[in-house]
Tab-separated table of C-alpha atoms in Angstrom:
chain	number	residue	atom	x	y	z
A	11	MET	CA	-11.821	28.906	-27.201
A	12	ARG	CA	-12.916	26.642	-24.336
A	13	ILE	CA	-14.243	23.109	-24.922
A	14	LEU	CA	-15.514	21.043	-22.000
A	15	THR	CA	-15.813	17.353	-22.667
A	16	LYS	CA	-16.671	14.806	-20.015
A	17	LEU	CA	-16.416	11.369	-21.504
A	18	LEU	CA	-15.623	8.341	-19.297
A	19	LEU	CA	-14.159	5.391	-21.172
A	20	PHE	CA	-13.972	2.029	-19.466
A	21	ILE	CA	-11.482	-0.475	-20.712
A	22	CYS	CA	-11.804	-4.184	-19.999
A	23	LEU	CA	-8.669	-5.304	-18.152
A	24	PHE	CA	-7.861	-8.530	-16.282
A	25	PHE	CA	-6.298	-7.803	-12.894
A	26	SER	CA	-6.151	-9.531	-9.530
A	27	LEU	CA	-8.945	-8.362	-7.208
A	28	THR	CA	-6.315	-7.272	-4.713
A	29	VAL	CA	-4.934	-4.594	-7.063
A	30	GLN	CA	-6.361	-1.174	-6.326
A	31	ALA	CA	-6.689	1.659	-8.822
A	32	GLN	CA	-6.328	5.311	-7.951
A	33	TRP	CA	-7.634	8.495	-9.599
A	34	TYR	CA	-5.079	11.179	-10.619
A	35	GLU	CA	-5.946	14.536	-12.167
A	36	THR	CA	-3.200	16.176	-14.301
A	37	GLN	CA	-2.749	18.862	-16.920
A	38	GLY	CA	-0.948	18.522	-20.238
A	39	HIS	CA	0.142	21.045	-22.802
A	40	ALA	CA	0.968	20.993	-26.541
A	41	SER	CA	1.378	23.534	-29.322
A	42	THR	CA	-0.918	23.651	-32.425
A	43	LYS	CA	1.854	25.212	-34.528
A	44	GLY	CA	2.524	23.008	-37.518
A	45	SER	CA	-0.109	20.415	-36.554
A	46	SER	CA	-3.856	19.985	-36.394
A	47	VAL	CA	-5.894	20.595	-33.232
A	48	GLU	CA	-6.590	16.863	-33.036
A	49	ILE	CA	-2.871	15.959	-33.033
A	50	ALA	CA	-2.039	18.658	-30.552
A	51	ARG	CA	-4.888	17.478	-28.308
A	52	SER	CA	-3.558	13.938	-28.421
A	53	LYS	CA	-0.014	15.149	-27.535
A	54	ALA	CA	-1.422	17.181	-24.634
A	55	VAL	CA	-3.270	14.136	-23.306
A	56	GLU	CA	-0.090	12.088	-23.625
A	57	ASN	CA	1.793	14.756	-21.702
A	58	ALA	CA	-0.807	14.746	-18.910
A	59	LEU	CA	-1.018	10.929	-18.807
A	60	LYS	CA	2.736	10.640	-18.460
A	61	LYS	CA	2.620	12.808	-15.382
A	62	ALA	CA	-0.119	10.752	-13.898
A	63	LEU	CA	1.644	7.476	-14.635
A	64	LEU	CA	4.928	8.741	-13.110
A	65	VAL	CA	3.412	9.661	-9.779
A	66	SER	CA	1.274	6.555	-9.629
A	67	GLY	CA	4.254	4.293	-9.950
A	68	ALA	CA	3.282	2.833	-13.324
A	69	THR	CA	5.710	2.659	-16.268
A	70	VAL	CA	5.907	5.636	-18.586
A	71	SER	CA	6.650	3.401	-21.621
A	72	SER	CA	2.933	2.612	-21.743
A	73	VAL	CA	1.927	6.161	-22.713
A	74	GLN	CA	2.233	5.629	-26.471
A	75	GLN	CA	0.191	2.422	-26.171
A	76	VAL	CA	-2.535	4.113	-24.185
A	77	VAL	CA	-3.090	7.167	-26.380
A	78	ASN	CA	-3.067	6.243	-30.071
A	79	GLY	CA	-3.693	9.667	-31.521
A	80	LEU	CA	-7.354	9.165	-32.527
A	81	LEU	CA	-8.555	12.003	-30.286
A	82	THR	CA	-11.256	14.389	-31.479
A	83	GLN	CA	-13.575	16.870	-29.821
A	84	ASP	CA	-16.258	14.142	-29.435
A	85	GLN	CA	-14.238	10.985	-28.948
A	86	ILE	CA	-11.138	9.676	-27.299
A	87	SER	CA	-9.861	6.282	-28.536
A	88	ILE	CA	-7.820	4.375	-26.028
A	89	ARG	CA	-5.824	1.156	-26.388
A	90	ALA	CA	-5.237	-0.610	-23.043
A	91	SER	CA	-1.678	-0.917	-21.838
A	92	GLY	CA	-2.187	-2.828	-18.609
A	93	SER	CA	-1.903	0.338	-16.493
A	94	VAL	CA	-4.843	2.602	-17.254
A	95	ASN	CA	-8.362	1.518	-16.322
A	96	SER	CA	-10.211	4.606	-17.580
A	97	ILE	CA	-9.681	8.257	-18.614
A	98	GLU	CA	-11.928	11.292	-18.281
A	99	LEU	CA	-11.226	14.419	-20.273
A	100	VAL	CA	-12.234	17.049	-17.757
A	101	ASP	CA	-11.302	20.324	-19.453
A	102	GLU	CA	-9.731	21.722	-22.577
A	103	VAL	CA	-8.507	25.328	-22.952
A	104	HIS	CA	-7.112	26.964	-26.119
A	105	SER	CA	-4.874	30.085	-25.655
A	106	GLY	CA	-3.253	31.234	-28.856
A	107	SER	CA	-1.292	28.293	-30.230
A	108	LEU	CA	-1.227	26.436	-26.894
A	109	ILE	CA	-3.732	23.793	-25.978
A	110	THR	CA	-4.078	22.756	-22.330
A	111	VAL	CA	-6.065	19.673	-21.334
A	112	THR	CA	-7.031	18.396	-17.839
A	113	ILE	CA	-7.502	14.669	-17.572
A	114	ARG	CA	-8.529	12.343	-14.783
A	115	ALA	CA	-7.032	8.898	-15.089
A	116	ASP	CA	-7.875	5.769	-13.078
A	117	ILE	CA	-4.492	3.935	-12.892
A	118	PHE	CA	-3.465	0.526	-11.680
A	119	PRO	CA	0.090	0.958	-10.362
A	120	GLN	CA	0.951	-2.549	-11.727
A	121	GLU	CA	3.667	-1.960	-14.250
A	122	LYS	CA	6.412	-0.618	-12.064
A	123	LYS	CA	10.073	0.213	-12.334
A	124	CYS	CA	11.812	0.053	-9.019
A	125	PHE	CA	13.002	3.615	-8.638
A	126	ALA	CA	11.802	3.549	-5.027
A	127	VAL	CA	14.062	0.771	-3.735
A	128	ASN	CA	16.525	3.184	-2.131
A	129	PHE	CA	13.903	4.362	0.317
A	130	LYS	CA	12.513	2.547	3.344
A	131	LYS	CA	8.766	2.637	3.855
A	132	SER	CA	7.387	2.940	7.368
A	133	LEU	CA	5.178	-0.005	8.319
A	134	LEU	CA	2.914	-0.330	11.341
A	135	ILE	CA	2.171	-3.905	12.584
A	136	THR	CA	-0.927	-4.319	14.720
A	137	ARG	CA	-1.854	-7.034	17.174
A	138	SER	CA	-3.296	-10.135	15.444
A	139	HIS	CA	-6.672	-11.640	16.116
A	140	LEU	CA	-7.369	-15.211	17.201
A	141	VAL	CA	-10.273	-16.345	15.107
A	142	HIS	CA	-10.778	-19.538	17.206
A	143	ARG	CA	-9.593	-18.601	20.683
A	144	GLU	CA	-10.530	-21.989	22.084
A	145	GLN	CA	-7.823	-23.604	19.910
A	146	ALA	CA	-5.175	-21.880	22.123
A	147	ASN	CA	-6.353	-23.836	25.162
A	148	ILE	CA	-3.665	-26.465	24.994
A	149	GLY	CA	-0.527	-24.776	26.132
A	150	GLU	CA	-2.647	-21.698	26.997
A	151	ILE	CA	-0.913	-19.804	24.216
A	152	TYR	CA	-3.516	-17.059	24.164
A	153	ASP	CA	-0.828	-14.358	23.818
A	154	ILE	CA	0.379	-15.794	20.526
A	155	ASP	CA	-1.574	-12.981	18.861
A	156	LYS	CA	0.954	-10.567	20.440
A	157	SER	CA	4.145	-12.708	20.347
A	158	VAL	CA	3.917	-13.607	16.636
A	159	MET	CA	3.501	-9.927	15.628
A	160	ALA	CA	6.310	-8.888	17.968
A	161	LYS	CA	8.538	-11.520	16.338
A	162	LEU	CA	7.491	-10.378	12.885
A	163	GLY	CA	8.414	-6.777	13.760
A	164	GLU	CA	11.773	-7.837	15.011
A	165	GLN	CA	12.558	-9.959	11.951
A	166	LEU	CA	11.376	-7.250	9.569
A	167	ASN	CA	13.723	-4.659	11.125
A	168	LEU	CA	16.603	-7.166	10.906
A	169	GLN	CA	15.970	-8.651	7.518
A	170	SER	CA	13.876	-6.277	5.416
A	171	THR	CA	15.602	-4.003	2.968
A	172	PHE	CA	12.567	-1.848	2.254
A	173	THR	CA	10.674	-1.315	5.547
A	174	LYS	CA	11.109	0.519	8.778
A	175	THR	CA	8.743	-1.202	11.199
A	176	SER	CA	6.927	-0.282	14.395
A	177	THR	CA	4.365	-2.242	16.355
A	178	ILE	CA	1.270	-1.616	18.525
A	179	ILE	CA	0.442	-4.974	20.034
A	180	ASN	CA	-0.706	-4.199	23.615
A	181	ASN	CA	-4.197	-3.248	22.505
A	182	LYS	CA	-6.446	-4.814	19.875
A	183	THR	CA	-7.962	-2.911	16.969
A	184	ASP	CA	-11.450	-3.246	15.498
A	185	PHE	CA	-10.094	-4.673	12.272
A	186	ALA	CA	-11.300	-8.258	12.769
A	187	ARG	CA	-14.850	-7.195	13.595
A	188	LEU	CA	-14.966	-4.752	10.652
A	189	ASN	CA	-13.418	-7.277	8.332
A	190	ASN	CA	-15.915	-9.915	9.342
A	191	SER	CA	-18.767	-7.553	8.548
A	192	LEU	CA	-17.156	-6.420	5.236
A	193	ALA	CA	-17.066	-2.807	6.441
A	194	SER	CA	-14.338	-1.696	4.027
A	195	ASP	CA	-15.106	2.033	4.494
A	196	LYS	CA	-14.652	1.794	8.242
A	197	ILE	CA	-11.463	-0.241	7.816
A	198	SER	CA	-10.182	2.559	5.552
A	199	ILE	CA	-10.917	5.123	8.310
A	200	LEU	CA	-9.245	2.963	10.922
A	201	THR	CA	-6.170	2.512	8.789
A	202	GLN	CA	-5.765	6.205	8.082
A	203	SER	CA	-6.293	7.042	11.805
A	204	LEU	CA	-3.538	4.555	12.804
A	205	SER	CA	-1.320	5.883	10.079
A	206	ASP	CA	-1.689	9.472	11.184
A	207	THR	CA	-1.151	8.605	14.844
A	208	THR	CA	2.023	6.568	14.282
A	209	ASN	CA	3.404	8.408	11.199
A	210	SER	CA	3.327	5.196	9.141
A	211	GLN	CA	2.910	4.819	5.388
A	212	TYR	CA	1.490	1.238	5.619
A	213	VAL	CA	-0.549	-0.551	8.175
A	214	MET	CA	-0.625	-4.383	8.490
A	215	PHE	CA	-3.500	-6.308	10.023
A	216	SER	CA	-3.613	-10.050	10.548
A	217	GLU	CA	-5.850	-12.961	11.756
A	218	ILE	CA	-4.557	-16.223	13.175
A	219	THR	CA	-7.013	-18.613	11.666
A	220	ASN	CA	-5.822	-22.106	12.819
A	221	LEU	CA	-4.088	-23.492	15.880
A	222	SER	CA	-5.811	-26.899	15.795
A	223	PHE	CA	-4.305	-30.328	16.323
A	224	ASP	CA	-4.310	-33.189	13.841
A	225	GLN	CA	-5.973	-36.352	15.181
A	226	GLN	CA	-3.046	-38.760	14.459
A	227	SER	CA	-0.151	-38.829	16.937
A	228	THR	CA	3.394	-38.763	15.446
A	229	ASN	CA	4.653	-41.353	17.894
A	230	GLY	CA	1.526	-43.522	18.382
A	231	TRP	CA	3.536	-46.698	18.408
A	232	MET	CA	5.319	-45.568	21.620
A	233	PHE	CA	2.361	-46.408	23.810
A	234	TRP	CA	4.228	-45.673	26.995
A	235	GLN	CA	4.779	-42.032	25.992
A	236	GLN	CA	2.374	-39.181	25.681
A	237	GLY	CA	1.444	-38.683	22.034
A	238	ILE	CA	3.162	-35.849	20.131
A	239	TYR	CA	0.538	-34.470	17.779
A	240	PRO	CA	0.973	-32.246	14.749
A	241	ARG	CA	-0.386	-28.749	15.346
A	242	ASP	CA	-1.479	-26.393	12.535
A	243	PHE	CA	-0.674	-22.717	12.216
A	244	GLY	CA	-2.686	-20.549	9.827
A	245	ILE	CA	-2.541	-16.762	9.471
A	246	ASN	CA	-4.073	-14.215	7.079
A	247	ILE	CA	-2.064	-11.061	6.366
A	248	TYR	CA	-3.557	-7.751	5.165
A	249	LEU	CA	-1.455	-4.799	4.013
A	250	TYR	CA	-3.097	-1.392	3.687
A	251	SER	CA	-1.961	2.019	2.477
A	252	GLY	CA	-2.019	4.526	5.318
A	253	LEU	CA	-2.543	7.415	2.887
A	254	ASN	CA	-5.912	6.357	1.493
A	255	GLY	CA	-6.844	3.280	3.549
A	256	GLN	CA	-6.925	0.984	0.511
A	257	LEU	CA	-6.048	-2.707	0.654
A	258	LEU	CA	-2.844	-3.174	-1.275
A	259	TRP	CA	-2.247	-6.893	-0.783
A	260	GLN	CA	-3.324	-9.922	1.248
A	261	ASN	CA	-2.242	-13.550	1.560
A	262	SER	CA	-2.857	-16.687	3.630
A	263	TYR	CA	-0.150	-18.893	5.119
A	264	ASN	CA	-0.535	-22.394	6.579
A	265	ASP	CA	1.791	-25.061	7.867
A	266	THR	CA	2.052	-27.917	10.422
A	267	ALA	CA	4.708	-29.074	12.912
A	268	PRO	CA	4.779	-31.443	15.913
A	269	TRP	CA	3.702	-29.872	19.240
A	270	THR	CA	6.432	-31.344	21.513
A	271	PHE	CA	5.242	-29.784	24.790
A	272	LEU	CA	3.325	-31.824	27.349
A	273	LYS	CA	-0.404	-31.488	27.082
A	274	ARG	CA	-0.977	-29.815	30.455
A	275	VAL	CA	2.087	-27.592	30.418
A	276	ASN	CA	1.547	-23.840	29.903
A	277	VAL	CA	3.775	-22.482	27.166
A	278	ASP	CA	4.966	-18.887	26.906
A	279	PRO	CA	4.622	-18.036	23.166
A	280	SER	CA	7.144	-15.244	23.575
A	281	GLY	CA	9.793	-17.416	25.258
A	282	ASN	CA	12.858	-19.135	23.810
A	283	ALA	CA	11.484	-22.580	24.518
A	284	PHE	CA	8.584	-21.924	22.191
A	285	TRP	CA	10.566	-20.359	19.347
A	286	GLN	CA	13.300	-22.996	19.502
A	287	SER	CA	10.765	-25.839	19.378
A	288	GLU	CA	9.805	-27.589	16.103
A	289	TYR	CA	6.533	-25.690	16.164
A	290	GLY	CA	8.154	-22.350	16.836
A	291	VAL	CA	10.658	-22.878	14.052
A	292	MET	CA	7.823	-23.669	11.648
A	293	VAL	CA	6.001	-20.437	12.645
A	294	SER	CA	9.274	-18.464	12.230
A	295	GLY	CA	9.567	-19.949	8.766
A	296	ILE	CA	6.106	-18.671	7.836
A	297	LEU	CA	7.098	-15.209	9.070
A	298	GLY	CA	10.124	-15.331	6.786
A	299	LYS	CA	7.781	-15.893	3.854
A	300	VAL	CA	5.583	-12.981	5.027
A	301	ILE	CA	8.655	-10.695	5.136
A	302	LYS	CA	9.633	-11.738	1.588
A	303	ASP	CA	6.139	-11.045	0.280
A	304	ILE	CA	5.871	-7.665	2.078
A	305	ASP	CA	9.191	-6.593	0.621
A	306	GLU	CA	8.088	-7.566	-2.883
A	307	ASN	CA	4.822	-5.660	-2.525
A	308	ILE	CA	6.381	-2.524	-0.973
A	309	MET	CA	9.720	-2.255	-2.770
A	310	CYS	CA	8.452	-0.637	-5.909
A	311	GLU	CA	5.817	1.610	-4.357
A	312	PRO	CA	6.668	5.262	-4.831
A	313	SER	CA	7.924	7.000	-1.648
A	314	LYS	CA	4.971	9.025	-0.454
A	315	GLY	CA	4.817	11.295	2.536
A	316	LYS	CA	2.247	13.604	4.044
A	317	ILE	CA	2.858	17.373	4.239
A	318	LEU	CA	3.020	18.442	7.795
A	319	LYS	CA	3.592	22.216	7.318
A	320	VAL	CA	3.458	24.757	4.494
A	321	ALA	CA	5.179	28.172	4.737
A	322	GLY	CA	5.878	30.325	1.709
A	323	ASN	CA	7.878	28.154	-0.686
A	324	GLU	CA	8.797	25.591	2.016
A	325	VAL	CA	7.116	22.362	3.114
A	326	ILE	CA	7.896	19.801	5.846
A	327	ILE	CA	7.046	16.157	5.031
A	328	ASP	CA	6.883	13.120	7.278
A	329	LEU	CA	9.756	11.279	5.599
A	330	GLY	CA	13.334	11.663	6.790
A	331	ARG	CA	16.810	10.199	7.131
A	332	ASP	CA	15.463	6.994	8.596
A	333	ASN	CA	13.589	6.439	5.337
A	334	GLY	CA	16.783	6.869	3.320
A	335	LEU	CA	16.193	10.450	2.107
A	336	LYS	CA	19.207	12.578	1.190
A	337	ILE	CA	19.785	16.307	0.757
A	338	GLY	CA	18.897	17.221	-2.788
A	339	ASP	CA	16.186	14.569	-3.320
A	340	GLU	CA	13.254	15.957	-5.362
A	341	PHE	CA	9.563	15.423	-4.772
A	342	SER	CA	6.372	16.266	-6.620
A	343	LEU	CA	3.342	17.450	-4.736
A	344	LEU	CA	-0.214	15.991	-4.962
A	345	HIS	CA	-3.280	17.854	-3.795
A	346	LEU	CA	-6.024	15.627	-2.329
A	347	THR	CA	-9.269	16.145	-4.239
A	348	HIS	CA	-12.836	14.830	-4.147
A	349	PHE	CA	-15.139	14.642	-7.165
A	350	THR	CA	-18.378	13.117	-8.344
A	351	ALA	CA	-18.451	11.061	-11.596
A	352	ASN	CA	-21.329	11.246	-14.148
A	353	THR	CA	-22.795	8.187	-12.518
A	354	GLY	CA	-23.230	10.124	-9.239
A	355	LYS	CA	-20.654	8.119	-7.297
A	356	ALA	CA	-18.186	10.120	-5.176
A	357	TYR	CA	-14.432	9.476	-5.512
A	358	THR	CA	-11.242	10.614	-3.837
A	359	GLY	CA	-8.114	11.214	-5.921
A	360	PHE	CA	-5.048	13.362	-6.334
A	361	SER	CA	-4.491	16.469	-8.419
A	362	VAL	CA	-0.887	16.563	-9.611
A	363	SER	CA	0.598	19.912	-8.688
A	364	PRO	CA	3.000	21.732	-11.029
A	365	TYR	CA	5.247	22.357	-8.010
A	366	LYS	CA	8.386	20.342	-7.338
A	367	VAL	CA	10.500	20.657	-4.211
A	368	LYS	CA	14.037	19.847	-3.239
A	369	VAL	CA	15.128	18.551	0.173
A	370	ILE	CA	17.344	21.033	1.989
A	371	LYS	CA	17.171	19.806	5.630
A	372	LEU	CA	16.696	16.381	7.253
A	373	SER	CA	15.855	14.868	10.634
A	374	GLY	CA	15.299	11.208	11.450
A	375	ASP	CA	11.639	11.241	10.445
A	376	THR	CA	11.065	14.601	8.628
A	377	ALA	CA	12.422	16.512	5.645
A	378	THR	CA	12.228	20.237	4.813
A	379	ALA	CA	12.006	20.999	1.096
A	380	ILE	CA	11.657	24.148	-0.913
A	381	THR	CA	10.720	25.095	-4.514
A	382	PRO	CA	14.115	25.747	-6.211
A	383	ASP	CA	12.877	28.889	-7.909
A	384	GLY	CA	11.336	30.344	-4.829
A	385	GLN	CA	7.833	30.073	-6.241
A	386	LEU	CA	5.045	30.225	-3.633
A	387	PHE	CA	2.602	27.398	-3.390
A	388	GLY	CA	-0.982	27.767	-4.584
A	389	ASN	CA	-3.476	25.232	-3.263
A	390	ILE	CA	-0.957	22.889	-1.561
A	391	GLN	CA	-1.843	22.456	2.138
A	392	VAL	CA	-1.232	20.269	5.181
A	393	GLU	CA	-2.247	16.601	4.644
A	394	ASP	CA	-1.444	16.815	0.889
A	395	ILE	CA	1.152	14.365	-0.498
A	396	ALA	CA	4.770	14.631	-1.475
A	397	ILE	CA	5.881	11.844	-3.769
A	398	ARG	CA	9.340	11.017	-5.173
A	399	TYR	CA	9.753	9.540	-8.619
A	400	GLU	CA	12.307	9.432	-11.416
A	401	ASN	CA	11.790	10.188	-15.052
């Protein structure tokens, strides 16, 4: 018997606007032996939801809170757990005493357990954008958009536990223009393109918003000396997922320190004199806060890599020894899907594959993995996702 139910249930949750949900499609199974169809259906949904929560990075303990057993052919009753935004029952198939359901869950990966902390995520830092270029006139520090990002990349590679960082700072991107025009779709395309080109899981953009001077001199009483004025430094940081181009996190940072250089002296913002000055030390302190915040936002993200090659029961993924992978690590596979909801809106999500693979060979930036039982892949293809999680 085949029952097709499409019922989208929206649950009112209170989340930060920076948190992004992602659709996952999974299958769950349960037996009707010794129980009613309704109970078996509920268990099958729990089984499917558990798989979706695992690969999304959310906690599995929320499954019992999400599905409360009041599932019938015409109605699914959901109690919010803080992870699941909505659920769609896509398909239901009965075969003998086995019931198989396919669900589509919109999940906020907010409730996390840090099983991913042993793996370094690859982060691409792009050149910043001077929002008010004229503010760089004093000292002619126009290259601060390059030097600050170069310094951030250096400090991340020295201090960060969870990132492997690369930079592209010689050329500007279109991020600032697109961000100013609220072109989120085009930012997503830009992010994914940069991610593909540089083999990065995350892409960081930034805007330097303030280099202005305060009006009051810090040594105004020394009338025989040139005034030393406080100078501001403000920067906005945006962290995007390279896999789907979604904004994961953003924050603004601001501080002030005395500008101790003479007014008409040109200052090299990449030189030691700048970074050892009071102003440079203040900027470096802000970068330290950025590193801490990036680590906190990346550390619990599941380790995801793109599939570069599929052959028989073997795949090559774009994560390797430099990311902390080891021989024997296991990954699940996600197939990229596109679907249209009942509202007519198109979505992109992941179908959780039944295949799991184990790493048998490593290089610095790639891993070769196979299905342990030799099973050949079905619809898994290049550009699909390999994701590591723990039960």
